[in-house]
Short mmCIF file of N, CA, C and O in Angstrom, two decimals:
data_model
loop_
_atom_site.label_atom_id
_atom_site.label_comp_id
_atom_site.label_asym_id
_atom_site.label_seq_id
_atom_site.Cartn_x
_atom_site.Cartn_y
_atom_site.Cartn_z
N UNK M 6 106.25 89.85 -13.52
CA UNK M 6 106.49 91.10 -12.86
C UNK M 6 105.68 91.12 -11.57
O UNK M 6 104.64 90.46 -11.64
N UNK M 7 105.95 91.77 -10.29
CA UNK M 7 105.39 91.77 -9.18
C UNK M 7 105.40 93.32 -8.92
O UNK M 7 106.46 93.94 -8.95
N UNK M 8 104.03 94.03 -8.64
CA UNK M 8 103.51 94.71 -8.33
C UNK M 8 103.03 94.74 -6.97
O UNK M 8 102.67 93.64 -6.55
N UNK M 9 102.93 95.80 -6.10
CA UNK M 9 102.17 95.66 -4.88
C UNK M 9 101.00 96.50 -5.18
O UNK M 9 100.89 97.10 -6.25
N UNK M 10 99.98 96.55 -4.08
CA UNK M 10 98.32 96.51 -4.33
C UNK M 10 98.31 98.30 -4.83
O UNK M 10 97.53 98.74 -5.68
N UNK M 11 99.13 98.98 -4.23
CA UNK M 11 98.79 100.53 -4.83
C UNK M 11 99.20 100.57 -5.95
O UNK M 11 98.39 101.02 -6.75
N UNK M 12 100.52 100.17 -6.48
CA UNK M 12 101.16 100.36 -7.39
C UNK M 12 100.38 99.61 -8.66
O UNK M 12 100.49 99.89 -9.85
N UNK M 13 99.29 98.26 -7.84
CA UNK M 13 98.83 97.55 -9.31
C UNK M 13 97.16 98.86 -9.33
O UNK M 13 96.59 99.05 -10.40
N UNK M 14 96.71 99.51 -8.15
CA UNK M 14 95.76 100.56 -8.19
C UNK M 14 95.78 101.72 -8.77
O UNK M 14 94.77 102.36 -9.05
N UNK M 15 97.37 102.22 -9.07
CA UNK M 15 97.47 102.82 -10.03
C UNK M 15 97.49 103.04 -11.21
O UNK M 15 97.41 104.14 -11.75
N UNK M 16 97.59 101.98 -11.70
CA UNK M 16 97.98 101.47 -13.25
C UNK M 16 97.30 100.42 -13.43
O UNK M 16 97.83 99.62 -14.20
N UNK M 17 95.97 100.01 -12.87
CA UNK M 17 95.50 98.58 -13.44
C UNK M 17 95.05 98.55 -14.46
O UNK M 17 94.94 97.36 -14.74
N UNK M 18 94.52 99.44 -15.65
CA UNK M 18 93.89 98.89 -17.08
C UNK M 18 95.45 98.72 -17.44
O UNK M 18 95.74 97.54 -17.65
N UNK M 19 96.39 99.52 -17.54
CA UNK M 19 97.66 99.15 -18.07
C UNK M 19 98.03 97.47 -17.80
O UNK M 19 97.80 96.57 -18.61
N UNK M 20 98.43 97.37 -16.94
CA UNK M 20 98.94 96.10 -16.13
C UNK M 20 97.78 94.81 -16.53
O UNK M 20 98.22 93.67 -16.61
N UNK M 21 96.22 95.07 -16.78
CA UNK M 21 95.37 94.09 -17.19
C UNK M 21 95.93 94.18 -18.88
O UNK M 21 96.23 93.08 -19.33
N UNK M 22 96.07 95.16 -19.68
CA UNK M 22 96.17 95.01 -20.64
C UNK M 22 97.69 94.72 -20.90
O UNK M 22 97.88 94.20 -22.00
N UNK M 23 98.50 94.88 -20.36
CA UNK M 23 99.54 94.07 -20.69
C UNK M 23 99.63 92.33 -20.68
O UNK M 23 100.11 91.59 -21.54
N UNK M 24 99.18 92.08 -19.77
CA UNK M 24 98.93 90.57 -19.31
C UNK M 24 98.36 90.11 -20.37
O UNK M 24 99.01 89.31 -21.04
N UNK M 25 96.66 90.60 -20.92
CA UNK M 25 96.37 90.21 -22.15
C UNK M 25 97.40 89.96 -23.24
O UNK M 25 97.70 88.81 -23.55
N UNK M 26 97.90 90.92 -23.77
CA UNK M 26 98.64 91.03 -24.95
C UNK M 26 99.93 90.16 -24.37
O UNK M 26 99.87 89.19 -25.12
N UNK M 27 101.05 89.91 -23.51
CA UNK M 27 102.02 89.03 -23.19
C UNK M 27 101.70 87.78 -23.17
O UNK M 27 102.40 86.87 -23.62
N UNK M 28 100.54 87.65 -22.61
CA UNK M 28 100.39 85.89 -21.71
C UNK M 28 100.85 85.91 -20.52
O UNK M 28 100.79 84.89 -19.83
N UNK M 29 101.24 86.74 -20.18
CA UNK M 29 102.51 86.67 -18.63
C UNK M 29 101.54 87.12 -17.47
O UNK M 29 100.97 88.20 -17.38
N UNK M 30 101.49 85.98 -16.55
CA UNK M 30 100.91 86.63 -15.18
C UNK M 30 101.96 87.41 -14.30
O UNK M 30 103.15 87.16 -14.14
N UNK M 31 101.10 88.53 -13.72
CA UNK M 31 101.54 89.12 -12.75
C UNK M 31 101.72 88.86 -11.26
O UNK M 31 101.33 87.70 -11.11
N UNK M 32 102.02 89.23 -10.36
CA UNK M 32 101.92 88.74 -9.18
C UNK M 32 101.78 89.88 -8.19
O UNK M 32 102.51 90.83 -8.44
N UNK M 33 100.99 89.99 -7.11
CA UNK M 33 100.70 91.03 -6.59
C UNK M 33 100.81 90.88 -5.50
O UNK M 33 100.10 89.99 -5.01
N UNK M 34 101.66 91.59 -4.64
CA UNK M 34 101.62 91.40 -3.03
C UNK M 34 100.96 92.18 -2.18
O UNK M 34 100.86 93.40 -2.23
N UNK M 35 100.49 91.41 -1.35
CA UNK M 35 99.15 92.05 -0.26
C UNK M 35 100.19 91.76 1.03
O UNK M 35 100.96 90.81 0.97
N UNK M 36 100.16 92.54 2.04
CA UNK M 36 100.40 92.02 3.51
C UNK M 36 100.93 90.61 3.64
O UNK M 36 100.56 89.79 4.48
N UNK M 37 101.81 90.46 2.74
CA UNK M 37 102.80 89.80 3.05
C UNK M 37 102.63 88.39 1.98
O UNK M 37 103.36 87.40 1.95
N UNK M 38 101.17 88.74 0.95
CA UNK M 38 101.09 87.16 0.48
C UNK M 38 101.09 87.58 -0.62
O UNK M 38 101.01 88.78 -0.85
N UNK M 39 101.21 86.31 -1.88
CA UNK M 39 101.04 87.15 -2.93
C UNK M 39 99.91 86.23 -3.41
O UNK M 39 99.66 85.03 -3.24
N UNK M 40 99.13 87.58 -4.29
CA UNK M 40 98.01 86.05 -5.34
C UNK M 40 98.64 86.94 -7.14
O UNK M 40 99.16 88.01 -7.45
N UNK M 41 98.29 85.98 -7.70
CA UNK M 41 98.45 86.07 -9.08
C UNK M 41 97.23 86.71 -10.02
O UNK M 41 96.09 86.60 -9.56
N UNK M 42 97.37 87.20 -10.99
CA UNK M 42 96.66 87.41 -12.12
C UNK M 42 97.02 86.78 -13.72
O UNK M 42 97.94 87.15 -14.44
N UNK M 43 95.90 85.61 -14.06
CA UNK M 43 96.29 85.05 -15.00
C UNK M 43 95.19 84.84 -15.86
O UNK M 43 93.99 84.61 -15.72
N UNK M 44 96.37 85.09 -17.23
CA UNK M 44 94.96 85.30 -18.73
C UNK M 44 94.36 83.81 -18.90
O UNK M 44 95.12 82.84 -18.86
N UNK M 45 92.90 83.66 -19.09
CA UNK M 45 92.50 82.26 -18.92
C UNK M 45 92.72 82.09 -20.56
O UNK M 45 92.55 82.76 -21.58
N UNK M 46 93.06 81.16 -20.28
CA UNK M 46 93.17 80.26 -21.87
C UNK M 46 91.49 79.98 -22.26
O UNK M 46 90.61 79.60 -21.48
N UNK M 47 91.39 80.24 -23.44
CA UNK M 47 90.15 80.11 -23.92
C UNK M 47 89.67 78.38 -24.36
O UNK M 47 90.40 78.05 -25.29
N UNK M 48 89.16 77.78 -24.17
CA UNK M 48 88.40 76.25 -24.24
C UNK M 48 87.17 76.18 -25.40
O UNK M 48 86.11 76.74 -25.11
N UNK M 49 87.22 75.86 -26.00
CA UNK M 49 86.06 75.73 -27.24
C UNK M 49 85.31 74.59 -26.39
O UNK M 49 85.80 73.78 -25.60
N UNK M 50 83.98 74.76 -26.81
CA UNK M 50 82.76 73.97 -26.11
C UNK M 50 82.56 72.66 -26.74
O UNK M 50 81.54 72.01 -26.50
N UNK M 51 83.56 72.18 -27.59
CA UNK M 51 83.52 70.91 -27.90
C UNK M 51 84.80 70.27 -26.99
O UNK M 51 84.84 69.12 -26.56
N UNK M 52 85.61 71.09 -26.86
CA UNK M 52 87.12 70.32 -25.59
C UNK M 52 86.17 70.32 -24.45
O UNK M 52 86.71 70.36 -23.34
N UNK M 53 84.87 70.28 -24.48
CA UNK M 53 84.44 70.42 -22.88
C UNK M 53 83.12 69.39 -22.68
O UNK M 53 82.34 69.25 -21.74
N UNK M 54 83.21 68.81 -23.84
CA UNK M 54 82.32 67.49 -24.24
C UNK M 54 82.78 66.52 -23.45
O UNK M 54 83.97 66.58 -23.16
N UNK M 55 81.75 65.08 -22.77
CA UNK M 55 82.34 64.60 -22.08
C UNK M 55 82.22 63.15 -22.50
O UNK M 55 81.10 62.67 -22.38
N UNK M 56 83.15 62.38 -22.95
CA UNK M 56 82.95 61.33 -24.05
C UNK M 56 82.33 60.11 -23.52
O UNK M 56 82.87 59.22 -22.87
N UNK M 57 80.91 60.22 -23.95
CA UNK M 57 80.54 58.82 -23.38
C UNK M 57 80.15 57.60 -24.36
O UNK M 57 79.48 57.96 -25.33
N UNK M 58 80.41 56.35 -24.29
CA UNK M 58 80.08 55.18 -24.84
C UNK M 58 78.91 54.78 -24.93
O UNK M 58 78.63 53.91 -24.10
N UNK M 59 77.81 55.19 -25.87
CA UNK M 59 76.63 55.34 -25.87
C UNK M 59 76.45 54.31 -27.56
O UNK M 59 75.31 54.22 -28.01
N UNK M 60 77.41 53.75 -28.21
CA UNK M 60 77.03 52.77 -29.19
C UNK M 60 77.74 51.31 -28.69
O UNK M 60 78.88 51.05 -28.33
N UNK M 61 76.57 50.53 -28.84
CA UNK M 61 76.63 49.12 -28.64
C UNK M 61 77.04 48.58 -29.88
O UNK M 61 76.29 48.50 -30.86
N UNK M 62 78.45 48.13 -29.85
CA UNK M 62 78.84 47.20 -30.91
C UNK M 62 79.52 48.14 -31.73
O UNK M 62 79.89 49.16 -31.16
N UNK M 63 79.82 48.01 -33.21
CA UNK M 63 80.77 48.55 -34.54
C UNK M 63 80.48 49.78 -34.56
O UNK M 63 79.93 49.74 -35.66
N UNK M 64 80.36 51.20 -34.16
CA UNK M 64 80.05 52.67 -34.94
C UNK M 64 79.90 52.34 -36.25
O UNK M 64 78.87 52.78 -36.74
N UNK M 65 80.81 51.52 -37.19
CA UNK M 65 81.12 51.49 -38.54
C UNK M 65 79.93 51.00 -38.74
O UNK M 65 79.56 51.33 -39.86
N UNK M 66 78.86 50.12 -37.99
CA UNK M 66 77.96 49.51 -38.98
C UNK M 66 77.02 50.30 -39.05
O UNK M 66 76.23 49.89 -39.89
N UNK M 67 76.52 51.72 -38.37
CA UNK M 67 75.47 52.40 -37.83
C UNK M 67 75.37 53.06 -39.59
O UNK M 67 74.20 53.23 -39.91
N UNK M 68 76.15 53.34 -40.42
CA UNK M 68 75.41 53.63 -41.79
C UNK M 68 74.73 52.42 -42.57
O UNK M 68 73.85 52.63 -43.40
N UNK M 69 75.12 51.37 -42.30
CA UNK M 69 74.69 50.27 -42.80
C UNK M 69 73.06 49.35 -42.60
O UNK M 69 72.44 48.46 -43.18
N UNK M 70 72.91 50.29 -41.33
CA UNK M 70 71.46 49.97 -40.79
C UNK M 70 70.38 50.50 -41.48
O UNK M 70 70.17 51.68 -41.78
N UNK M 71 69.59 49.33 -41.75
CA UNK M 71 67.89 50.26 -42.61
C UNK M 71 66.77 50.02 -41.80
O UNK M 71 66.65 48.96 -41.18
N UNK M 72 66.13 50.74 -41.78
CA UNK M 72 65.07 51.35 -40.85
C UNK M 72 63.82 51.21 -41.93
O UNK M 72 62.72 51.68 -41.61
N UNK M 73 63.96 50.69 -42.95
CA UNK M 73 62.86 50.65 -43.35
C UNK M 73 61.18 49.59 -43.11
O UNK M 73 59.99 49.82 -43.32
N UNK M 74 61.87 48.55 -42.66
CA UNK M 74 60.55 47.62 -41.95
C UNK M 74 60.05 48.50 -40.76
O UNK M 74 58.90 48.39 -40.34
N UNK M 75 60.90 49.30 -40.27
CA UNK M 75 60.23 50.07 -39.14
C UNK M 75 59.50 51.55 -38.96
O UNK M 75 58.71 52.05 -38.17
N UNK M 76 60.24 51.97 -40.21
CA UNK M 76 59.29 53.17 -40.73
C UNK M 76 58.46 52.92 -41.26
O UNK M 76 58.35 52.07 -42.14
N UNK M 77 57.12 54.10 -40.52
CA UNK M 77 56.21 54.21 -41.51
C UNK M 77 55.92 55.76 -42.22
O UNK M 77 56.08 56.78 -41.55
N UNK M 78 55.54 55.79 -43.42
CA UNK M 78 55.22 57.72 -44.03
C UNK M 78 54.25 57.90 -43.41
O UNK M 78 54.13 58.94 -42.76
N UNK M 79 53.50 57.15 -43.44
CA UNK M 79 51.85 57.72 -42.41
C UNK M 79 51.73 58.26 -41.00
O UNK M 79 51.65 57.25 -40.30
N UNK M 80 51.68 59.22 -40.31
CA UNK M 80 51.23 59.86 -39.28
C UNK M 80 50.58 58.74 -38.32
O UNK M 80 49.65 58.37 -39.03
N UNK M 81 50.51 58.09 -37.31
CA UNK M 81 50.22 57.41 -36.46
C UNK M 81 48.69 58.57 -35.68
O UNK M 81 48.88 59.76 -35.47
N UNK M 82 47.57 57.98 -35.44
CA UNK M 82 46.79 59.04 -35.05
C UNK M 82 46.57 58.86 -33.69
O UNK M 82 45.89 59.66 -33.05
#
């Protein structure tokens, strides 16, 4: 739907809350241009992880590894 700037000044919680609830951007004309209004898609903070190659060699063997010659229980002073 295209609205111009008074008509979206009259009615903007309407027109924001429609957009919410549709998905549908609006379009708004100014002096001759138009800009849009659009609902941002929401991104979970793991799609925004940035995958880096940080294991040398098999992942699969990394449970297989023992650490025990290299641990110690004692506190180092």
């Amino acid at each position: 739907m295209t609205y111009t700037a008074t008509a979206l000044r009259k009615s903007i919680y309407s027109v924001l809350d429609e957009i919410l609830e549709t998905g549908i951007p609006v379009i708004i004309e100014r002096h001759g241009k138009k800009l849009k209004i659009v609902p941002e898609k929401p991104v979970s903070k793991l799609d925004r992880l940035i995958t880096r190659n940080c294991v040398i060699g098999d992942s699969d063997d990394l449970p297989d590894i023992h650490w025990d010659d290299l641990w110690s229980r004692e506190p180092e002073i």
